[in-house]
XYZ file of C-alpha atoms in Angstrom:
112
model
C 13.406 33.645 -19.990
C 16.494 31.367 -20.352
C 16.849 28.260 -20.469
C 18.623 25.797 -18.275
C 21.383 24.150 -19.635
C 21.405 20.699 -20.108
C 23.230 18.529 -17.558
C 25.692 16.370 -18.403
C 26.318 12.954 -16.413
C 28.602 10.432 -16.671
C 29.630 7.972 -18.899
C 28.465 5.714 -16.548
C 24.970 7.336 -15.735
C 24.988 7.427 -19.902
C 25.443 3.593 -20.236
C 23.204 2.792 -17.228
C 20.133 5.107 -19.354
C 21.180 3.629 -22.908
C 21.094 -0.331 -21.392
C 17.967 0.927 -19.617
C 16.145 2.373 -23.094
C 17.816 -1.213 -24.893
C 16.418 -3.859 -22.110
C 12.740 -2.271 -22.192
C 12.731 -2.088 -25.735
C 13.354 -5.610 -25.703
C 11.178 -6.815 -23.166
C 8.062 -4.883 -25.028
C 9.108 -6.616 -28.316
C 9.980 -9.945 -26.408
C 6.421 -10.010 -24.715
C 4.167 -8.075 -27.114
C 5.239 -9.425 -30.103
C 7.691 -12.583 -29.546
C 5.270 -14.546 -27.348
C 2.231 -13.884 -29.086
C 3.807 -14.965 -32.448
C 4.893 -18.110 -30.635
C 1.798 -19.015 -28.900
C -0.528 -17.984 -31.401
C 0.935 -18.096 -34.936
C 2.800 -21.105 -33.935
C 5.999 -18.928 -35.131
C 8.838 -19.164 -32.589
C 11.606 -17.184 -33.760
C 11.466 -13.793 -32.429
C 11.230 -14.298 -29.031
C 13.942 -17.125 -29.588
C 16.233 -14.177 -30.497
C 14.772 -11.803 -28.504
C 14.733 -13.608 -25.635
C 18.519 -14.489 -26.245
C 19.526 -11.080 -26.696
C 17.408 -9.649 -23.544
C 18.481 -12.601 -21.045
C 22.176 -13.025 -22.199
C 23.511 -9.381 -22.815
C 20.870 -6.693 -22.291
C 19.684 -7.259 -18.748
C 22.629 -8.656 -17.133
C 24.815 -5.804 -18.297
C 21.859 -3.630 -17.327
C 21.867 -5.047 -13.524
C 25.450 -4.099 -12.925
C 25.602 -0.908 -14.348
C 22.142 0.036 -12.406
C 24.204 -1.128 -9.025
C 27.376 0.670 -10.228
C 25.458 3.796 -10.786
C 23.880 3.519 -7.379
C 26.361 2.677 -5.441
C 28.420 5.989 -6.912
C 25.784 8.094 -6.819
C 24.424 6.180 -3.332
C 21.387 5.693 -3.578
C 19.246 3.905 -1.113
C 19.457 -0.349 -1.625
C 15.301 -0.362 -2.154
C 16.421 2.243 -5.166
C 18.992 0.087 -6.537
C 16.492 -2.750 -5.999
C 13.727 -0.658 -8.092
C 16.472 -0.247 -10.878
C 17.787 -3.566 -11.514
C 14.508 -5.414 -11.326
C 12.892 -2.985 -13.884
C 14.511 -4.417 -16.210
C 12.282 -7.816 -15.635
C 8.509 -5.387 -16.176
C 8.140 -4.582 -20.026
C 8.673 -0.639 -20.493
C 9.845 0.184 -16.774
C 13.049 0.408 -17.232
C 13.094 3.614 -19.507
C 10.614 5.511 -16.828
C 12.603 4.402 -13.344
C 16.174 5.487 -15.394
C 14.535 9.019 -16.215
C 13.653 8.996 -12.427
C 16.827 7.971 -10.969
C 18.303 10.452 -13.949
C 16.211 13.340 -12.001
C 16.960 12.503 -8.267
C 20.779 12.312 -9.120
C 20.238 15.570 -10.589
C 18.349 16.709 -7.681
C 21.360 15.435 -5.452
C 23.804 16.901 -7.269
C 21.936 20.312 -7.375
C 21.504 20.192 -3.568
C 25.689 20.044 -3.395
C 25.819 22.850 -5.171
């Protein structure tokens, strides 16, 4: 039996998965780590950079490209909704990116 290729996607798709891996990395370390250090080590630094990092670049970059890549690939707005707020839930992002990743495969299979 052979195996399927793999598919390849756009840079754009690309960006919208790698921001999506990057914010929920952040948001795990930012709330699993950063906040209890603060709150019960009395050690605030972490999620001081953390929190910088997540709020400043990761998740607003993350928002547009998740609208970009759903407005391209149209997707329904409660989609795009799903996608730009996962970004806010610790760890959702990666799962809801390797779901939109498989219905814009799906889509683009059904073209086909």
């Amino acid at each position: 039996m052979a195996a399927t290729p793999p598919v390849k996607h756009s840079p754009l798709v690309n960006a919208y998965v790698a921001f999506a891996w990057a914010t929920g990395v952040a948001m795990v370390i930012l709330v699993f780590i950063g906040v209890p250090l603060k709150y019960g080590f009395d050690s605030g630094g972490v999620d001081k950079v953390v929190g910088l990092v997540h709020g400043v670049f990761l998740y607003p970059i993350y928002v547009i490209l998740s609208i970009a890549t759903a407005f391209v690939h149209r997707l329904s707005i409660p989609h795009m909704a799903l996608m730009a707020l996962a970004g806010l839930i610790p760890g959702l992002s990666p799962y809801v990116a390797r779901r939109t990743l498989k219905h814009i495969d799906a889509k683009q299979a059904a073209r086909i």
